[in-house]
mmCIF file of C-alpha atoms in Angstrom:
data_model
loop_
_atom_site.group_PDB
_atom_site.id
_atom_site.type_symbol
_atom_site.label_atom_id
_atom_site.label_comp_id
_atom_site.label_asym_id
_atom_site.label_seq_id
_atom_site.Cartn_x
_atom_site.Cartn_y
_atom_site.Cartn_z
ATOM 1 C CA MET A 971 -2.054 92.745 121.305
ATOM 2 C CA ALA A 972 -1.701 89.037 121.519
ATOM 3 C CA ASP A 973 -4.566 87.011 120.965
ATOM 4 C CA ASN A 974 -4.142 84.315 123.747
ATOM 5 C CA TYR A 975 -5.825 86.317 126.753
ATOM 6 C CA THR A 976 -7.201 83.320 128.033
ATOM 7 C CA ASP A 977 -6.647 79.350 128.112
ATOM 8 C CA THR A 978 -8.793 76.481 129.099
ATOM 9 C CA THR A 979 -7.734 76.772 132.637
ATOM 10 C CA ASP A 980 -8.736 80.200 132.800
ATOM 11 C CA GLN A 981 -12.116 82.090 133.226
ATOM 12 C CA ASP A 982 -13.167 83.588 130.119
ATOM 13 C CA PHE A 983 -11.750 87.140 130.049
ATOM 14 C CA THR A 984 -13.173 88.643 126.813
ATOM 15 C CA THR A 985 -16.511 89.307 127.845
ATOM 16 C CA GLY A 986 -18.542 90.480 130.934
ATOM 17 C CA ASN A 987 -16.717 92.639 133.626
ATOM 18 C CA TYR A 988 -13.542 92.221 131.437
ATOM 19 C CA ASN A 989 -13.818 92.860 127.941
ATOM 20 C CA ILE A 990 -9.835 91.836 127.441
ATOM 21 C CA ALA A 991 -9.962 90.946 123.723
ATOM 22 C CA THR A 992 -8.302 91.712 120.510
ATOM 23 C CA GLY A 993 -9.496 94.983 119.001
ATOM 24 C CA LYS A 994 -10.720 95.929 122.210
ATOM 25 C CA ASN A 995 -9.686 98.845 124.435
ATOM 26 C CA LEU A 996 -8.256 97.755 127.823
ATOM 27 C CA SER A 997 -10.095 99.307 130.778
ATOM 28 C CA ALA A 998 -8.720 99.599 134.402
ATOM 29 C CA ALA A 999 -11.797 98.067 135.636
ATOM 30 C CA GLY A 1000 -11.510 95.158 133.200
ATOM 31 C CA VAL A 1001 -8.043 94.456 134.371
ATOM 32 C CA ARG A 1002 -8.671 95.039 137.809
ATOM 33 C CA ASN A 1003 -11.735 92.485 137.560
ATOM 34 C CA ALA A 1004 -9.650 89.902 136.094
ATOM 35 C CA LEU A 1005 -6.738 90.277 138.298
ATOM 36 C CA HIS A 1006 -9.226 89.786 141.324
ATOM 37 C CA THR A 1007 -9.968 86.341 140.197
ATOM 38 C CA LYS A 1008 -6.245 85.164 141.135
ATOM 39 C CA GLU A 1009 -5.163 84.835 144.760
ATOM 40 C CA ASN A 1010 -3.325 87.669 146.322
ATOM 41 C CA VAL A 1011 0.067 86.933 147.145
ATOM 42 C CA ALA A 1012 -0.650 88.708 150.589
ATOM 43 C CA ASN A 1013 -2.707 85.531 151.629
ATOM 44 C CA LYS A 1014 0.151 83.146 150.969
ATOM 45 C CA THR A 1015 1.232 81.114 154.141
ATOM 46 C CA VAL A 1016 4.156 78.998 154.571
ATOM 47 C CA THR A 1017 2.933 77.574 157.820
ATOM 48 C CA VAL A 1018 -0.228 75.586 158.344
ATOM 49 C CA ASP A 1019 -1.468 75.676 162.271
ATOM 50 C CA SER A 1020 -4.604 76.480 164.057
ATOM 51 C CA SER A 1021 -4.430 80.209 163.452
ATOM 52 C CA SER A 1022 -4.645 79.553 159.554
ATOM 53 C CA THR A 1023 -7.745 81.090 158.275
ATOM 54 C CA ASP A 1024 -9.849 80.652 155.078
ATOM 55 C CA ALA A 1025 -8.429 83.485 153.423
ATOM 56 C CA GLN A 1026 -4.940 82.317 153.497
ATOM 57 C CA TYR A 1027 -3.355 79.823 150.986
ATOM 58 C CA PRO A 1028 -0.562 77.612 151.760
ATOM 59 C CA SER A 1029 2.671 76.827 149.957
ATOM 60 C CA ALA A 1030 3.311 73.403 148.542
ATOM 61 C CA LYS A 1031 5.894 72.835 151.144
ATOM 62 C CA ALA A 1032 3.925 74.191 153.989
ATOM 63 C CA VAL A 1033 1.263 71.538 152.917
ATOM 64 C CA TYR A 1034 3.793 68.989 152.800
ATOM 65 C CA GLY A 1035 5.045 69.427 156.184
ATOM 66 C CA THR A 1036 1.428 69.453 157.563
ATOM 67 C CA VAL A 1037 0.401 66.243 155.735
ATOM 68 C CA ASN A 1038 3.627 64.506 156.488
ATOM 69 C CA THR A 1039 3.585 65.167 160.273
ATOM 70 C CA GLY A 1040 0.081 64.261 160.577
ATOM 71 C CA LEU A 1041 0.647 60.627 158.616
ATOM 72 C CA SER A 1042 3.913 59.929 160.640
ATOM 73 C CA ALA A 1043 2.125 58.204 163.468
ATOM 74 C CA LYS A 1044 -0.428 56.170 160.836
ATOM 75 C CA GLN A 1045 0.073 52.723 159.808
ATOM 76 C CA ASN A 1046 1.804 53.337 156.101
ATOM 77 C CA LYS A 1047 0.130 50.254 154.462
ATOM 78 C CA ILE A 1048 -2.405 47.498 155.460
ATOM 79 C CA ALA A 1049 -0.550 44.546 156.692
ATOM 80 C CA ALA A 1050 -0.630 41.280 154.874
ATOM 81 C CA GLY A 1051 -2.525 39.636 157.683
ATOM 82 C CA ILE A 1052 -4.150 35.929 157.466
ATOM 83 C CA ALA A 1053 -5.914 34.540 154.621
ATOM 84 C CA ASN A 1054 -9.702 34.896 154.858
ATOM 85 C CA ASP A 1055 -9.445 37.369 157.747
ATOM 86 C CA ILE A 1056 -11.682 40.599 157.337
ATOM 87 C CA VAL A 1057 -9.922 43.837 158.339
ATOM 88 C CA ALA A 1058 -11.665 45.742 161.069
ATOM 89 C CA TYR A 1059 -10.969 48.791 163.367
ATOM 90 C CA SER A 1060 -8.371 47.605 165.991
ATOM 91 C CA GLY A 1061 -9.267 50.307 168.800
ATOM 92 C CA THR A 1062 -5.792 51.924 168.214
ATOM 93 C CA ALA A 1063 -5.925 55.213 165.875
ATOM 94 C CA GLY A 1064 -3.697 54.754 162.809
ATOM 95 C CA THR A 1065 -3.551 50.816 162.880
ATOM 96 C CA PHE A 1066 -5.900 48.052 161.395
ATOM 97 C CA GLY A 1067 -7.148 44.842 163.035
ATOM 98 C CA THR A 1068 -8.403 41.878 161.817
ATOM 99 C CA LEU A 1069 -11.657 39.537 162.476
ATOM 100 C CA THR A 1070 -11.602 35.861 162.244
ATOM 101 C CA ARG A 1071 -13.837 34.417 159.237
ATOM 102 C CA THR A 1072 -15.945 31.712 160.840
ATOM 103 C CA THR A 1073 -18.070 29.359 158.789
ATOM 104 C CA THR A 1074 -20.490 28.012 161.660
ATOM 105 C CA LEU A 1075 -22.377 30.277 164.086
ATOM 106 C CA GLU A 1076 -22.358 29.268 167.716
ATOM 107 C CA THR A 1077 -25.857 28.023 169.399
ATOM 108 C CA ASN A 1078 -25.677 30.113 172.391
ATOM 109 C CA ALA A 1079 -24.367 33.478 173.472
ATOM 110 C CA THR A 1080 -21.820 32.030 175.939
ATOM 111 C CA SER A 1081 -19.816 30.338 173.196
ATOM 112 C CA ALA A 1082 -20.175 33.229 170.833
ATOM 113 C CA SER A 1083 -17.090 35.777 170.397
ATOM 114 C CA ASP A 1084 -17.155 39.179 169.120
ATOM 115 C CA ASP A 1085 -13.586 38.627 167.462
ATOM 116 C CA LYS A 1086 -15.073 36.205 164.836
ATOM 117 C CA ILE A 1087 -17.457 37.406 161.880
ATOM 118 C CA PRO A 1088 -19.333 34.869 159.983
ATOM 119 C CA THR A 1089 -19.553 34.183 156.144
ATOM 120 C CA GLU A 1090 -23.025 34.488 154.340
ATOM 121 C CA LYS A 1091 -23.284 30.452 154.096
ATOM 122 C CA ALA A 1092 -22.915 30.477 157.974
ATOM 123 C CA VAL A 1093 -25.653 33.125 158.345
ATOM 124 C CA ALA A 1094 -27.962 31.465 155.809
ATOM 125 C CA THR A 1095 -27.330 28.356 157.691
ATOM 126 C CA ALA A 1096 -28.553 29.294 160.788
ATOM 127 C CA LEU A 1097 -31.420 31.158 159.320
ATOM 128 C CA ASP A 1098 -32.585 27.929 157.753
ATOM 129 C CA ASP A 1099 -33.516 26.850 161.326
ATOM 130 C CA LYS A 1100 -35.656 29.758 161.931
ATOM 131 C CA GLU A 1101 -39.323 30.280 160.902
ATOM 132 C CA SER A 1102 -39.956 32.532 158.017
ATOM 133 C CA THR A 1103 -42.140 35.257 158.851
ATOM 134 C CA SER A 1104 -44.384 34.143 155.565
ATOM 135 C CA ASN A 1105 -45.561 31.300 157.458
ATOM 136 C CA LYS A 1106 -46.664 33.474 160.419
ATOM 137 C CA ALA A 1107 -50.442 33.155 161.211
ATOM 138 C CA THR A 1108 -52.027 35.998 163.089
ATOM 139 C CA SER A 1109 -55.328 34.209 163.190
ATOM 140 C CA ILE A 1110 -56.626 30.493 163.458
ATOM 141 C CA SER A 1111 -59.184 29.930 161.245
ATOM 142 C CA ASP A 1112 -61.108 27.042 159.630
ATOM 143 C CA THR A 1113 -59.031 27.490 156.474
ATOM 144 C CA ASN A 1114 -55.543 27.315 158.067
ATOM 145 C CA LYS A 1115 -56.220 25.270 161.422
ATOM 146 C CA ASP A 1116 -54.815 22.104 159.950
ATOM 147 C CA ASP A 1117 -52.106 23.919 157.947
ATOM 148 C CA ALA A 1118 -48.469 22.325 159.204
ATOM 149 C CA VAL A 1119 -46.266 24.870 157.712
ATOM 150 C CA LYS A 1120 -47.703 27.990 159.312
ATOM 151 C CA TYR A 1121 -47.001 28.801 162.830
ATOM 152 C CA PRO A 1122 -49.612 31.000 165.052
ATOM 153 C CA THR A 1123 -48.626 34.126 167.264
ATOM 154 C CA ILE A 1124 -49.430 33.811 170.953
ATOM 155 C CA GLY A 1125 -52.169 36.171 170.118
ATOM 156 C CA ALA A 1126 -53.624 33.859 167.659
ATOM 157 C CA VAL A 1127 -53.508 30.927 169.852
ATOM 158 C CA THR A 1128 -55.226 32.955 172.876
ATOM 159 C CA THR A 1129 -57.875 34.106 170.806
ATOM 160 C CA TRP A 1130 -58.644 30.907 169.143
ATOM 161 C CA ALA A 1131 -58.259 28.968 172.592
ATOM 162 C CA GLU A 1132 -60.413 31.554 174.540
ATOM 163 C CA SER A 1133 -64.123 31.325 173.041
ATOM 164 C CA THR A 1134 -65.843 34.390 174.679
ATOM 165 C CA SER A 1135 -68.919 32.083 175.085
ATOM 166 C CA ASN A 1136 -67.002 30.139 177.763
ATOM 167 C CA LYS A 1137 -65.764 33.234 179.366
ATOM 168 C CA ALA A 1138 -66.806 34.061 182.989
ATOM 169 C CA THR A 1139 -66.659 37.452 184.405
ATOM 170 C CA SER A 1140 -67.710 36.490 187.805
ATOM 171 C CA ILE A 1141 -67.885 33.592 189.838
ATOM 172 C CA ILE A 1142 -71.156 32.625 191.591
ATOM 173 C CA ASP A 1143 -72.602 29.419 192.671
ATOM 174 C CA THR A 1144 -74.501 28.669 189.356
ATOM 175 C CA ASN A 1145 -71.207 28.239 187.590
ATOM 176 C CA LYS A 1146 -68.377 27.643 190.229
ATOM 177 C CA SER A 1147 -68.206 24.060 189.204
ATOM 178 C CA ASP A 1148 -68.690 24.533 185.662
ATOM 179 C CA THR A 1149 -65.851 22.585 183.868
ATOM 180 C CA THR A 1150 -66.286 24.392 180.663
ATOM 181 C CA LYS A 1151 -66.160 27.930 181.797
ATOM 182 C CA TYR A 1152 -62.877 29.752 182.406
ATOM 183 C CA PRO A 1153 -62.608 33.197 184.706
ATOM 184 C CA THR A 1154 -61.270 36.310 183.743
ATOM 185 C CA ILE A 1155 -58.479 37.631 186.434
ATOM 186 C CA GLY A 1156 -61.024 40.236 187.750
ATOM 187 C CA ALA A 1157 -63.268 37.690 188.641
ATOM 188 C CA VAL A 1158 -60.938 35.364 190.429
ATOM 189 C CA THR A 1159 -59.698 38.415 192.162
ATOM 190 C CA ALA A 1160 -63.280 39.615 193.233
ATOM 191 C CA TRP A 1161 -64.287 35.775 194.287
ATOM 192 C CA ALA A 1162 -60.931 35.349 196.183
ATOM 193 C CA ASP A 1163 -61.610 38.845 197.853
ATOM 194 C CA ASN A 1164 -65.191 37.742 198.910
ATOM 195 C CA ALA A 1165 -64.343 34.483 200.002
ATOM 196 C CA LYS A 1166 -61.294 35.323 201.976
ATOM 197 C CA GLN A 1167 -61.492 35.632 205.885
ATOM 198 C CA ASP A 1168 -60.034 38.828 207.311
ATOM 199 C CA LYS A 1169 -59.663 37.186 210.821
ATOM 200 C CA LEU A 1170 -60.316 33.774 212.797
ATOM 201 C CA THR A 1171 -63.770 33.709 214.517
ATOM 202 C CA ALA A 1172 -64.282 32.716 218.158
ATOM 203 C CA ALA A 1173 -65.043 29.199 217.133
ATOM 204 C CA GLN A 1174 -62.086 28.887 214.859
ATOM 205 C CA LEU A 1175 -59.820 29.937 217.543
ATOM 206 C CA THR A 1176 -61.516 27.900 220.094
ATOM 207 C CA LEU A 1177 -60.979 24.858 217.492
ATOM 208 C CA LEU A 1178 -57.248 25.739 217.170
ATOM 209 C CA ASP A 1179 -56.735 25.817 220.657
ATOM 210 C CA SER A 1180 -58.450 22.172 221.004
ATOM 211 C CA LEU A 1181 -55.913 21.251 218.348
ATOM 212 C CA SER A 1182 -52.957 22.452 220.183
ATOM 213 C CA THR A 1183 -53.675 21.082 223.291
ATOM 214 C CA LEU A 1184 -55.903 17.948 222.197
ATOM 215 C CA SER A 1185 -58.542 19.169 224.509
ATOM 216 C CA PHE A 1186 -61.105 17.314 222.168
ATOM 217 C CA PHE A 1187 -60.285 14.047 224.039
ATOM 218 C CA PRO A 1188 -62.646 13.748 227.116
ATOM 219 C CA LYS A 1189 -61.325 14.200 230.636
ATOM 220 C CA GLY A 1190 -59.585 10.883 231.699
ATOM 221 C CA THR A 1191 -57.955 9.864 228.515
ATOM 222 C CA ILE A 1192 -54.614 8.386 228.779
ATOM 223 C CA LEU A 1193 -52.061 8.538 225.876
ATOM 224 C CA PRO A 1194 -48.478 7.519 225.527
ATOM 225 C CA ILE A 1195 -45.860 10.018 224.655
ATOM 226 C CA THR A 1196 -41.985 10.488 224.690
ATOM 227 C CA SER A 1197 -40.122 12.320 227.118
ATOM 228 C CA MET A 1198 -38.812 14.604 224.346
ATOM 229 C CA ALA A 1199 -42.451 15.432 223.249
ATOM 230 C CA TRP A 1200 -43.336 16.092 226.838
ATOM 231 C CA ASP A 1201 -40.291 18.767 227.314
ATOM 232 C CA GLU A 1202 -41.427 20.452 224.089
ATOM 233 C CA ALA A 1203 -45.113 20.763 224.999
ATOM 234 C CA SER A 1204 -46.288 24.143 225.883
ATOM 235 C CA THR A 1205 -47.619 25.455 229.063
ATOM 236 C CA GLU A 1206 -51.110 25.377 227.883
ATOM 237 C CA PHE A 1207 -50.892 21.810 227.039
ATOM 238 C CA LYS A 1208 -49.515 20.777 230.541
ATOM 239 C CA LYS A 1209 -52.104 22.512 232.015
ATOM 240 C CA VAL A 1210 -54.621 19.867 230.225
ATOM 241 C CA TRP A 1211 -52.196 16.946 230.441
ATOM 242 C CA LYS A 1212 -50.304 15.631 233.548
ATOM 243 C CA ILE A 1213 -47.958 12.557 233.711
ATOM 244 C CA CYS A 1214 -49.589 9.471 235.282
ATOM 245 C CA ASP A 1215 -47.343 9.218 238.144
ATOM 246 C CA GLY A 1216 -50.140 9.731 240.919
ATOM 247 C CA ALA A 1217 -48.607 12.656 242.377
ATOM 248 C CA ALA A 1218 -50.733 14.639 244.720
ATOM 249 C CA GLY A 1219 -52.890 17.042 243.479
ATOM 250 C CA SER A 1220 -52.249 15.984 239.676
ATOM 251 C CA GLY A 1221 -55.588 14.035 239.552
ATOM 252 C CA THR A 1222 -53.540 11.290 237.684
ATOM 253 C CA ILE A 1223 -53.504 7.382 238.452
ATOM 254 C CA ASN A 1224 -49.777 5.873 238.862
ATOM 255 C CA LEU A 1225 -48.821 4.021 235.910
ATOM 256 C CA VAL A 1226 -45.008 4.446 236.455
ATOM 257 C CA GLY A 1227 -43.569 0.979 235.746
ATOM 258 C CA LYS A 1228 -47.018 -0.602 235.093
ATOM 259 C CA PHE A 1229 -48.631 -2.272 232.081
ATOM 260 C CA ILE A 1230 -52.336 -1.427 231.013
ATOM 261 C CA ARG A 1231 -54.669 -4.258 231.022
ATOM 262 C CA GLY A 1232 -57.740 -4.202 229.204
ATOM 263 C CA GLY A 1233 -60.846 -5.522 231.082
ATOM 264 C CA ALA A 1234 -64.631 -5.271 231.556
ATOM 265 C CA TYR A 1235 -66.421 -1.890 232.693
ATOM 266 C CA ALA A 1236 -66.607 -3.127 236.416
ATOM 267 C CA ASP A 1237 -63.002 -4.059 236.259
ATOM 268 C CA TYR A 1238 -61.963 -0.422 235.948
ATOM 269 C CA GLY A 1239 -59.221 0.427 238.752
ATOM 270 C CA THR A 1240 -58.332 -2.974 239.482
ATOM 271 C CA THR A 1241 -54.614 -3.670 240.029
ATOM 272 C CA GLY A 1242 -52.338 -6.716 240.206
ATOM 273 C CA GLY A 1243 -49.180 -8.219 239.370
ATOM 274 C CA THR A 1244 -45.734 -8.347 241.098
ATOM 275 C CA ASP A 1245 -42.448 -6.940 240.288
ATOM 276 C CA THR A 1246 -40.743 -10.132 241.971
ATOM 277 C CA ALA A 1247 -38.732 -11.710 239.330
ATOM 278 C CA GLN A 1248 -38.385 -15.576 240.469
ATOM 279 C CA VAL A 1249 -39.823 -18.497 239.286
ATOM 280 C CA PRO A 1250 -42.742 -19.669 241.996
ATOM 281 C CA ARG A 1251 -42.689 -23.069 243.374
ATOM 282 C CA HIS A 1252 -44.282 -25.654 241.117
ATOM 283 C CA ALA A 1253 -45.018 -29.296 240.560
ATOM 284 C CA HIS A 1254 -44.431 -31.737 237.657
ATOM 285 C CA LYS A 1255 -45.741 -35.242 237.355
ATOM 286 C CA HIS A 1256 -43.340 -38.159 236.580
ATOM 287 C CA LYS A 1257 -44.850 -41.768 235.665
ATOM 288 C CA HIS A 1258 -43.213 -44.765 234.662
ATOM 289 C CA ALA A 1259 -45.386 -47.601 232.625
ATOM 290 C CA ASP A 1260 -45.702 -51.143 234.168
ATOM 291 C CA HIS A 1261 -43.460 -53.951 233.926
ATOM 292 C CA THR A 1262 -44.603 -57.723 234.047
ATOM 293 C CA GLY A 1263 -42.505 -60.809 234.767
ATOM 294 C CA GLU A 1264 -42.344 -63.920 232.517
ATOM 295 C CA LEU A 1265 -43.720 -67.408 233.065
ATOM 296 C CA HIS A 1266 -40.958 -70.082 232.750
ATOM 297 C CA SER A 1267 -41.079 -74.043 233.258
ATOM 298 C CA ASP A 1268 -38.385 -76.674 233.126
ATOM 299 C CA SER A 1269 -38.613 -80.196 231.326
ATOM 300 C CA PRO A 1270 -38.778 -83.689 233.041
ATOM 301 C CA GLY A 1271 -35.377 -85.101 234.446
ATOM 302 C CA THR A 1272 -34.215 -87.096 237.086
ATOM 303 C CA ALA A 1273 -32.231 -85.750 240.116
ATOM 304 C CA ARG A 1274 -29.881 -88.197 241.894
ATOM 305 C CA GLY A 1275 -28.049 -87.457 244.889
ATOM 306 C CA GLY A 1276 -28.601 -87.220 248.718
ATOM 307 C CA ALA A 1277 -30.137 -83.541 248.606
ATOM 308 C CA PRO A 1278 -33.315 -82.442 247.896
ATOM 309 C CA LEU A 1279 -34.247 -80.047 245.012
ATOM 310 C CA TYR A 1280 -35.796 -76.856 246.088
ATOM 311 C CA GLY A 1281 -36.175 -73.340 244.678
ATOM 312 C CA SER A 1282 -35.773 -69.989 246.476
ATOM 313 C CA GLY A 1283 -36.012 -66.254 245.514
ATOM 314 C CA VAL A 1284 -38.784 -64.170 244.415
ATOM 315 C CA PHE A 1285 -39.115 -65.435 240.766
ATOM 316 C CA THR A 1286 -38.426 -69.275 241.589
ATOM 317 C CA SER A 1287 -40.686 -71.809 242.984
ATOM 318 C CA TYR A 1288 -40.580 -75.521 242.911
ATOM 319 C CA THR A 1289 -43.177 -77.902 243.936
ATOM 320 C CA LYS A 1290 -41.397 -81.252 244.742
ATOM 321 C CA SER A 1291 -37.981 -82.212 246.582
ATOM 322 C CA MET A 1292 -36.137 -85.425 245.391
ATOM 323 C CA TRP A 1293 -33.826 -87.759 247.116
ATOM 324 C CA SER A 1294 -30.805 -89.782 246.445
ATOM 325 C CA SER A 1295 -31.849 -92.730 243.640
ATOM 326 C CA GLU A 1296 -35.376 -91.170 243.420
ATOM 327 C CA SER A 1297 -36.732 -90.805 240.001
ATOM 328 C CA SER A 1298 -39.522 -88.245 239.485
ATOM 329 C CA ASP A 1299 -42.138 -86.954 237.055
ATOM 330 C CA ASN A 1300 -41.712 -83.191 235.631
ATOM 331 C CA ILE A 1301 -40.200 -80.800 237.995
ATOM 332 C CA SER A 1302 -42.025 -77.575 237.249
ATOM 333 C CA GLY A 1303 -41.518 -74.025 238.302
ATOM 334 C CA SER A 1304 -43.158 -70.542 237.835
ATOM 335 C CA ALA A 1305 -42.135 -67.049 238.058
ATOM 336 C CA VAL A 1306 -43.901 -64.301 239.805
ATOM 337 C CA ASN A 1307 -46.087 -62.034 237.883
ATOM 338 C CA PHE A 1308 -44.461 -58.664 238.883
ATOM 339 C CA LYS A 1309 -45.913 -55.244 238.274
ATOM 340 C CA ALA A 1310 -43.974 -51.810 238.967
ATOM 341 C CA SER A 1311 -45.083 -48.048 238.326
ATOM 342 C CA HIS A 1312 -44.076 -44.712 239.472
ATOM 343 C CA ASN A 1313 -46.267 -41.817 239.611
ATOM 344 C CA GLU A 1314 -45.093 -38.803 241.856
ATOM 345 C CA ASP A 1315 -45.074 -34.942 241.982
ATOM 346 C CA GLU A 1316 -41.638 -33.416 242.200
ATOM 347 C CA THR A 1317 -41.861 -29.888 243.388
ATOM 348 C CA TYR A 1318 -39.047 -27.277 242.746
ATOM 349 C CA ALA A 1319 -38.610 -23.574 243.478
ATOM 350 C CA GLY A 1320 -35.528 -21.890 241.961
ATOM 351 C CA VAL A 1321 -33.246 -19.724 243.811
ATOM 352 C CA GLU A 1322 -32.243 -17.530 240.735
ATOM 353 C CA ASN A 1323 -34.298 -14.508 239.475
ATOM 354 C CA ALA A 1324 -36.100 -14.919 235.951
ATOM 355 C CA ASP A 1325 -37.724 -12.123 234.238
ATOM 356 C CA ASN A 1326 -40.782 -12.923 232.467
ATOM 357 C CA ARG A 1327 -41.688 -9.822 230.441
ATOM 358 C CA PRO A 1328 -41.441 -9.413 226.792
ATOM 359 C CA VAL A 1329 -39.163 -6.802 225.064
ATOM 360 C CA PHE A 1330 -40.248 -3.472 225.928
ATOM 361 C CA TYR A 1331 -39.580 0.296 225.357
ATOM 362 C CA THR A 1332 -40.521 2.713 228.131
ATOM 363 C CA LEU A 1333 -43.095 5.500 227.273
ATOM 364 C CA ILE A 1334 -44.666 8.129 229.630
ATOM 365 C CA PHE A 1335 -48.355 8.139 230.139
ATOM 366 C CA ILE A 1336 -50.145 11.127 230.128
ATOM 367 C CA GLN A 1337 -53.850 11.706 231.309
ATOM 368 C CA LYS A 1338 -56.331 14.466 230.383
ATOM 369 C CA VAL A 1339 -57.142 16.036 233.897
ATOM 370 C CA VAL A 1340 -59.569 18.965 232.731
#
């Protein structure tokens, strides 16, 4: 028998259950065992489908056909894409997508995009702005309270800020004004529950009623009010207050079209004035200053002729007459000292009406009657 009963690709058949070797007798069992290490041609199949089993082995053609059919819908090769883009799942079976590389990170979620992927440097730059956990301090103590690098946690700040010696678990008269202590939530809740009022007392209801109707004013009080405010006043308010129109049974005085005038206690209730808008008869004095006449004289002279010289009139007076060819001394005359004055009352009553009231705005007067 030949020596080559096995090679490097076969199982070693020279020992064990086979004993197929030079100088050894072949046994049916050894040959059978050796043959059982090979595929049974009965298990060969030329089709691969969902009915195939693990006991079968396909032919090369069957494998090629199945694989080729499965790959036909796949991308044959990766597309060249854009430089620096990153290959990513496209969402469609058998194809690739790409993510755009970005070297900067957005500062908020609105601007950020799921279609981009940052570079390592972009991530490192963004992280440089964040605190390092190595600088985190979970407690504040005398040794680190002035450290400008470390940052404390909320718990550390709370514990440091809240000194238990200043904590008040209840609010009472002896500490309610203490500005150094801080109350717990339970203390505030308990204090508020004890201090709250479930319902108004009778006195408080009376006070509210007096506020809504102004009943705290004494009876007889008079107040101005707009007509709009009066229209919007409640029924209860109008039981306490009435318009000052002097209506029968209202208990009010009539102030319609009237001004209120201050006076002494004894003057209460007096009335006066008139609605007549006319300037009354009145007088104006008129006086002139005195006017005085002047004194005049003429120089000496001679009058010739047959007619005498004489004077007449209010302001002229001569003392001598002369005749023809008569000479005389001075002829003199004097003026009358005349005075005139005027001092007389002139009266006038106009026929046109005149309103002497200042600019005004009309309001309603109301009076408290109960």
